[in-house]
């Protein structure tokens, strides 16, 4: 404050102002001490996070494999069943994305390399494409239901 020629009239504020530097140094020292004490815990949590990421990647890989073999885009999947499977797949991927975000945040917190999940992205993109196809199928089924309820006498020929 003296460097900038700022005058403080009230003595209690002047006392507080002169203590700021000391308080800051003490706070910084306390923070560094706490950080040092937490190194062991950080290391353990980082290791646990890496294990969680590895387990999750294995789980995603299994889901991806099952999706390819038995999912809504499999050759053997009938359209009726595919509609239901697509909705289930979208819900599953939504849940997996929440877990992925949680793990990525943990990796950031512990300065770990961020993991990628290309299989999860692939399933999402496939679901978007399938949604167009199954949407057409649902619309067609709705139209057929509507037509089947129309009386012949109501048809304009």
Coordinates of N, CA and C in Angstrom, one line a residue:
X1 N 0.8 -1.2 0.0 CA 0.0 0.0 0.0 C 0.9 1.3 0.0
X2 N 2.0 1.2 0.7 CA 2.9 2.3 0.7 C 3.5 2.6 -0.6
X3 N 3.8 1.5 -1.4 CA 4.4 1.7 -2.7 C 3.5 2.5 -3.6
X4 N 2.2 2.3 -3.4 CA 1.2 3.0 -4.3 C 0.7 4.3 -3.6
X5 N 1.3 4.6 -2.5 CA 0.9 5.8 -1.7 C -0.6 5.8 -1.4
X6 N -1.1 4.7 -0.9 CA -2.5 4.6 -0.5 C -2.4 4.8 1.0
X7 N -3.2 5.7 1.5 CA -3.2 6.0 2.9 C -4.5 5.4 3.5
X8 N -4.3 4.8 4.6 CA -5.4 4.2 5.4 C -5.5 4.9 6.7
X9 N -6.7 5.5 6.9 CA -6.9 6.3 8.1 C -7.2 5.5 9.3
X10 N -7.9 4.3 9.1 CA -8.3 3.6 10.3 C -7.2 2.6 10.7
X11 N -6.7 2.6 11.9 CA -5.6 1.8 12.4 C -5.9 0.3 12.3
X12 N -7.2 -0.1 12.6 CA -7.5 -1.5 12.6 C -7.3 -2.1 11.2
X13 N -7.7 -1.4 10.2 CA -7.6 -1.8 8.8 C -6.1 -1.9 8.4
X14 N -5.3 -0.9 8.9 CA -3.9 -0.9 8.6 C -3.2 -2.1 9.2
X15 N -3.6 -2.5 10.4 CA -3.1 -3.7 11.0 C -3.4 -5.0 10.2
X16 N -4.7 -5.0 9.8 CA -5.1 -6.2 9.0 C -4.3 -6.2 7.6
X17 N -4.2 -5.1 7.0 CA -3.5 -5.0 5.7 C -2.0 -5.5 5.9
X18 N -1.4 -5.2 7.0 CA 0.0 -5.6 7.1 C 0.1 -7.1 7.4
X19 N -0.9 -7.7 7.9 CA -0.9 -9.1 8.2 C -1.2 -10.0 7.0
X20 N -1.7 -9.4 5.9 CA -2.1 -10.2 4.8 C -1.0 -11.1 4.2
X21 N 0.2 -10.5 4.1 CA 1.3 -11.3 3.5 C 1.6 -12.5 4.4
X22 N 1.7 -12.3 5.7 CA 2.0 -13.4 6.6 C 0.9 -14.4 6.6
X23 N -0.4 -14.0 6.6 CA -1.5 -14.9 6.5 C -1.4 -15.8 5.2
X24 N -1.1 -15.1 4.1 CA -1.0 -15.8 2.8 C 0.1 -16.8 2.8
X25 N 1.3 -16.5 3.4 CA 2.4 -17.4 3.5 C 2.1 -18.6 4.3
X26 N 1.4 -18.4 5.4 CA 0.9 -19.4 6.3 C -0.1 -20.4 5.6
X27 N -1.0 -19.8 4.9 CA -2.0 -20.6 4.2 C -1.4 -21.4 3.1
X28 N -0.4 -20.8 2.4 CA 0.3 -21.6 1.3 C 1.1 -22.7 1.9
X29 N 1.8 -22.5 3.1 CA 2.5 -23.5 3.7 C 1.6 -24.6 4.2
X30 N 0.5 -24.3 4.8 CA -0.5 -25.3 5.2 C -1.0 -26.1 4.1
X31 N -1.3 -25.5 3.0 CA -1.8 -26.2 1.8 C -0.7 -27.2 1.2
X32 N 0.6 -26.7 1.2 CA 1.6 -27.6 0.7 C 1.8 -28.8 1.7
X33 N 1.7 -28.6 3.0 CA 1.8 -29.6 4.0 C 0.7 -30.6 3.8
X34 N -0.5 -30.2 3.6 CA -1.7 -31.1 3.4 C -1.5 -31.9 2.1
X35 N -1.0 -31.2 1.1 CA -0.8 -31.8 -0.2 C 0.2 -33.0 -0.1
X36 N 1.3 -32.7 0.7 CA 2.3 -33.7 0.9 C 1.8 -34.9 1.7
X37 N 0.9 -34.7 2.7 CA 0.3 -35.7 3.4 C -0.6 -36.6 2.6
X38 N -1.2 -36.0 1.6 CA -2.2 -36.7 0.7 C -1.6 -37.5 -0.4
X39 N -0.3 -37.4 -0.6 CA 0.4 -38.0 -1.7 C 0.1 -39.5 -1.7
X40 N 0.2 -40.2 -0.5 CA -0.1 -41.6 -0.4 C -1.5 -41.9 -0.9
X41 N -2.5 -41.1 -0.4 CA -3.8 -41.3 -0.8 C -4.1 -41.1 -2.3
X42 N -3.4 -40.1 -2.8 CA -3.6 -39.8 -4.2 C -3.1 -40.9 -5.1
X43 N -1.9 -41.5 -4.6 CA -1.4 -42.6 -5.4 C -2.3 -43.8 -5.3
X44 N -2.9 -44.1 -4.2 CA -3.8 -45.2 -4.0 C -5.1 -45.0 -4.9
X45 N -5.6 -43.8 -4.8 CA -6.8 -43.5 -5.6 C -6.5 -43.5 -7.1
X46 N -5.3 -43.1 -7.5 CA -4.9 -43.1 -8.9 C -4.9 -44.5 -9.4
X47 N -4.3 -45.4 -8.6 CA -4.1 -46.8 -8.9 C -5.5 -47.4 -9.0
X48 N -6.4 -47.1 -8.1 CA -7.8 -47.6 -8.1 C -8.5 -47.2 -9.4
X49 N -8.3 -45.9 -9.7 CA -8.9 -45.3 -10.9 C -8.5 -46.1 -12.2
X50 N -7.2 -46.4 -12.2 CA -6.6 -47.1 -13.4 C -7.3 -48.5 -13.5
X51 N -7.4 -49.1 -12.3 CA -8.0 -50.5 -12.3 C -9.5 -50.4 -12.8
X52 N -10.2 -49.4 -12.3 CA -11.6 -49.2 -12.6 C -11.7 -48.9 -14.1
X53 N -10.8 -48.1 -14.7 CA -10.8 -47.8 -16.1 C -10.6 -49.1 -16.9
X54 N -9.7 -49.9 -16.5 CA -9.4 -51.2 -17.2 C -10.6 -52.1 -17.2
X55 N -11.2 -52.3 -16.0 CA -12.4 -53.1 -15.9 C -13.5 -52.6 -16.8
X56 N -13.7 -51.3 -16.8 CA -14.7 -50.7 -17.6 C -14.5 -50.9 -19.1
X57 N -13.2 -50.8 -19.5 CA -12.8 -51.0 -20.9 C -13.2 -52.4 -21.3
X58 N -12.9 -53.4 -20.4 CA -13.2 -54.8 -20.7 C -14.7 -55.0 -20.8
X59 N -15.5 -54.3 -20.0 CA -16.9 -54.4 -20.0 C -17.5 -53.8 -21.3
X60 N -16.9 -52.7 -21.7 CA -17.3 -52.0 -23.0 C -17.0 -52.9 -24.1
X61 N -15.9 -53.6 -24.1 CA -15.5 -54.5 -25.2 C -16.4 -55.6 -25.3
X62 N -16.9 -56.2 -24.1 CA -17.8 -57.3 -24.1 C -19.2 -56.8 -24.7
X63 N -19.6 -55.6 -24.3 CA -20.9 -55.1 -24.8 C -20.8 -54.9 -26.3
X64 N -19.7 -54.4 -26.7 CA -19.5 -54.1 -28.2 C -19.6 -55.4 -28.9
X65 N -18.9 -56.4 -28.4 CA -18.9 -57.7 -29.1 C -20.3 -58.3 -29.2
X66 N -21.0 -58.2 -28.1 CA -22.4 -58.7 -28.0 C -23.3 -57.9 -29.0
X67 N -23.1 -56.6 -29.0 CA -23.8 -55.7 -29.9 C -23.6 -56.2 -31.3
X68 N -22.4 -56.4 -31.7 CA -22.1 -56.8 -33.1 C -22.7 -58.2 -33.4
X69 N -22.7 -59.1 -32.5 CA -23.2 -60.5 -32.8 C -24.7 -60.6 -32.6
X70 N -25.3 -59.9 -31.6 CA -26.7 -60.2 -31.3 C -27.5 -58.9 -31.2
X71 N -26.9 -57.8 -31.5 CA -27.6 -56.5 -31.4 C -28.6 -56.2 -32.5
X72 N -29.1 -54.9 -32.5 CA -30.2 -54.5 -33.4 C -29.7 -54.5 -34.9
X73 N -28.4 -54.5 -35.1 CA -27.9 -54.5 -36.5 C -27.4 -55.9 -37.0
X74 N -27.5 -56.9 -36.1 CA -27.1 -58.2 -36.5 C -28.0 -58.7 -37.6
X75 N -27.5 -59.5 -38.5 CA -28.3 -60.0 -39.7 C -29.4 -60.9 -39.2
X76 N -29.3 -61.6 -38.1 CA -30.4 -62.5 -37.7 C -31.5 -61.8 -36.8
X77 N -31.3 -60.5 -36.6 CA -32.3 -59.8 -35.8 C -33.5 -59.4 -36.6
X78 N -34.7 -59.9 -36.2 CA -35.9 -59.5 -36.9 C -36.2 -58.0 -36.6
X79 N -36.9 -57.3 -37.5 CA -37.2 -55.9 -37.3 C -38.0 -55.6 -36.1
X80 N -39.0 -56.4 -35.8 CA -39.8 -56.2 -34.6 C -38.9 -56.2 -33.3
X81 N -38.1 -57.2 -33.2 CA -37.2 -57.4 -32.1 C -36.1 -56.3 -32.1
X82 N -35.7 -55.9 -33.3 CA -34.6 -54.9 -33.4 C -35.0 -53.5 -32.9
X83 N -36.3 -53.2 -33.0 CA -36.8 -51.9 -32.5 C -36.6 -51.9 -31.0
X84 N -37.0 -53.0 -30.3 CA -36.9 -53.1 -28.9 C -35.4 -53.1 -28.5
X85 N -34.6 -53.8 -29.2 CA -33.2 -53.9 -28.9 C -32.5 -52.6 -29.0
X86 N -32.9 -51.8 -30.0 CA -32.3 -50.5 -30.2 C -32.5 -49.6 -29.0
X87 N -33.8 -49.6 -28.6 CA -34.1 -48.8 -27.4 C -33.3 -49.2 -26.2
X88 N -33.2 -50.5 -26.0 CA -32.4 -51.0 -24.9 C -30.9 -50.6 -25.0
X89 N -30.4 -50.7 -26.2 CA -29.0 -50.4 -26.5 C -28.8 -48.9 -26.2
X90 N -29.7 -48.0 -26.6 CA -29.5 -46.6 -26.3 C -29.5 -46.3 -24.9
X91 N -30.3 -47.0 -24.1 CA -30.3 -46.8 -22.6 C -29.0 -47.3 -22.0
X92 N -28.6 -48.4 -22.5 CA -27.3 -49.0 -22.0 C -26.2 -48.1 -22.2
X93 N -26.1 -47.5 -23.5 CA -25.0 -46.6 -23.8 C -25.1 -45.3 -23.0
X94 N -26.3 -44.9 -22.7 CA -26.5 -43.7 -21.9 C -25.9 -43.9 -20.5
X95 N -26.1 -45.1 -19.9 CA -25.6 -45.4 -18.6 C -24.0 -45.6 -18.7
X96 N -23.6 -46.2 -19.8 CA -22.1 -46.4 -19.9 C -21.4 -45.0 -20.1
X97 N -22.1 -44.1 -20.8 CA -21.5 -42.7 -21.0 C -21.4 -42.0 -19.6
X98 N -22.3 -42.2 -18.7 CA -22.2 -41.6 -17.4 C -21.0 -42.2 -16.7
X99 N -20.8 -43.5 -16.7 CA -19.7 -44.1 -16.1 C -18.4 -43.6 -16.7
X100 N -18.4 -43.5 -18.1 CA -17.2 -43.0 -18.8 C -16.8 -41.6 -18.3
X101 N -17.8 -40.7 -18.2 CA -17.6 -39.3 -17.8 C -17.0 -39.3 -16.4
X102 N -17.5 -40.1 -15.5 CA -17.0 -40.2 -14.1 C -15.6 -40.7 -14.1
X103 N -15.2 -41.7 -14.9 CA -13.9 -42.2 -15.0 C -12.9 -41.1 -15.6
X104 N -13.4 -40.5 -16.6 CA -12.5 -39.4 -17.2 C -12.3 -38.3 -16.3
X105 N -13.3 -37.9 -15.5 CA -13.1 -36.9 -14.5 C -12.1 -37.3 -13.4
X106 N -12.1 -38.6 -13.0 CA -11.2 -39.1 -12.0 C -9.8 -39.1 -12.6
X107 N -9.7 -39.5 -13.9 CA -8.3 -39.4 -14.6 C -7.8 -38.0 -14.6
X108 N -8.6 -37.0 -14.9 CA -8.2 -35.6 -14.8 C -7.7 -35.2 -13.4
X109 N -8.5 -35.6 -12.4 CA -8.2 -35.3 -11.1 C -6.8 -35.8 -10.6
X110 N -6.5 -37.0 -11.1 CA -5.2 -37.6 -10.7 C -4.1 -37.5 -11.7
X111 N -4.3 -36.6 -12.7 CA -3.3 -36.3 -13.8 C -2.9 -37.6 -14.5
X112 N -3.9 -38.5 -14.7 CA -3.6 -39.7 -15.5 C -3.9 -39.4 -17.0
X113 N -3.4 -40.2 -17.9 CA -3.7 -40.1 -19.3 C -5.2 -40.4 -19.5
X114 N -5.9 -39.6 -20.3 CA -7.3 -39.8 -20.5 C -7.6 -40.9 -21.4
X115 N -8.4 -41.8 -21.0 CA -8.8 -43.0 -21.8 C -9.8 -42.6 -22.8
X116 N -9.8 -43.4 -23.9 CA -10.8 -43.2 -25.0 C -11.5 -44.5 -25.1
X117 N -12.7 -44.4 -25.6 CA -13.6 -45.6 -25.7 C -14.2 -45.6 -27.1
X118 N -13.4 -46.0 -28.1 CA -13.9 -46.0 -29.5 C -15.0 -46.9 -29.7
X119 N -15.1 -48.0 -29.0 CA -16.1 -49.0 -29.2 C -17.5 -48.4 -28.7
X120 N -17.4 -47.6 -27.7 CA -18.6 -47.0 -27.2 C -19.1 -45.9 -28.2
X121 N -18.2 -45.2 -28.8 CA -18.6 -44.2 -29.8 C -19.1 -44.9 -31.1
X122 N -18.5 -46.1 -31.4 CA -19.0 -46.8 -32.6 C -20.4 -47.3 -32.4
X123 N -20.7 -47.8 -31.2 CA -22.1 -48.2 -30.9 C -23.1 -47.1 -31.0
X124 N -22.7 -45.9 -30.4 CA -23.5 -44.7 -30.5 C -23.8 -44.3 -32.0
X125 N -22.8 -44.3 -32.8 CA -23.0 -43.9 -34.2 C -23.8 -44.9 -34.9
X126 N -23.6 -46.2 -34.6 CA -24.4 -47.2 -35.3 C -25.9 -47.1 -34.8
X127 N -26.1 -46.8 -33.6 CA -27.5 -46.6 -33.1 C -28.2 -45.4 -33.8
X128 N -27.4 -44.4 -34.1 CA -28.0 -43.2 -34.8 C -28.4 -43.6 -36.2
X129 N -27.6 -44.4 -36.8 CA -28.0 -44.9 -38.2 C -29.2 -45.8 -38.1
X130 N -29.2 -46.7 -37.2 CA -30.3 -47.7 -37.0 C -31.6 -47.0 -36.7
X131 N -31.5 -45.9 -35.9 CA -32.7 -45.2 -35.5 C -33.4 -44.7 -36.8
X132 N -32.7 -44.3 -37.8 CA -33.4 -43.9 -39.0 C -34.2 -45.0 -39.7
X133 N -33.5 -46.2 -39.7 CA -34.1 -47.4 -40.3 C -35.3 -47.8 -39.5
X134 N -35.1 -48.0 -38.2 CA -36.2 -48.5 -37.4 C -37.3 -47.5 -37.3
X135 N -37.0 -46.2 -37.4 CA -38.1 -45.2 -37.4 C -39.0 -45.4 -38.6
X136 N -38.4 -45.6 -39.8 CA -39.1 -45.9 -41.0 C -40.0 -47.1 -40.8
X137 N -39.4 -48.1 -40.2 CA -40.2 -49.4 -39.9 C -41.3 -49.1 -39.0
X138 N -41.1 -48.4 -37.9 CA -42.2 -48.1 -37.0 C -43.3 -47.3 -37.7
X139 N -42.9 -46.3 -38.5 CA -43.9 -45.5 -39.2 C -44.7 -46.4 -40.2
X140 N -44.0 -47.3 -40.9 CA -44.7 -48.2 -41.8 C -45.7 -49.1 -41.1
X141 N -45.3 -49.6 -39.9 CA -46.1 -50.5 -39.1 C -47.4 -49.7 -38.6
X142 N -47.2 -48.5 -38.2 CA -48.3 -47.7 -37.8 C -49.2 -47.4 -39.0
X143 N -48.7 -47.2 -40.1 CA -49.6 -46.9 -41.3 C -50.3 -48.2 -41.7
X144 N -49.7 -49.3 -41.6 CA -50.3 -50.6 -41.9 C -51.5 -50.8 -41.0
X145 N -51.2 -50.6 -39.7 CA -52.3 -50.7 -38.6 C -53.5 -49.8 -39.0
X146 N -53.2 -48.6 -39.3 CA -54.2 -47.6 -39.7 C -55.0 -48.1 -40.9
X147 N -54.3 -48.5 -41.9 CA -55.0 -49.0 -43.1 C -55.8 -50.2 -42.8
X148 N -55.3 -51.1 -42.0 CA -56.1 -52.4 -41.7 C -57.4 -52.1 -41.0
X149 N -57.5 -51.0 -40.3 CA -58.7 -50.6 -39.6 C -59.7 -49.8 -40.5
X150 N -59.3 -49.5 -41.7 CA -60.2 -48.7 -42.6 C -61.2 -49.7 -43.3
X151 N -62.4 -49.3 -43.3 CA -63.4 -50.1 -44.0 C -63.3 -49.9 -45.5
X152 N -63.7 -50.9 -46.2 CA -63.6 -50.8 -47.7 C -64.6 -49.7 -48.2
X153 N -65.7 -49.6 -47.5 CA -66.6 -48.6 -47.9 C -66.1 -47.1 -47.8
X154 N -65.1 -47.0 -47.0 CA -64.5 -45.6 -46.8 C -63.4 -45.3 -47.7
X155 N -63.0 -46.3 -48.5 CA -61.9 -46.1 -49.5 C -62.4 -45.4 -50.7
X156 N -61.8 -44.4 -51.1 CA -62.2 -43.6 -52.3 C -61.6 -44.3 -53.5
X157 N -62.4 -44.9 -54.4 CA -61.8 -45.6 -55.5 C -62.3 -45.0 -56.8

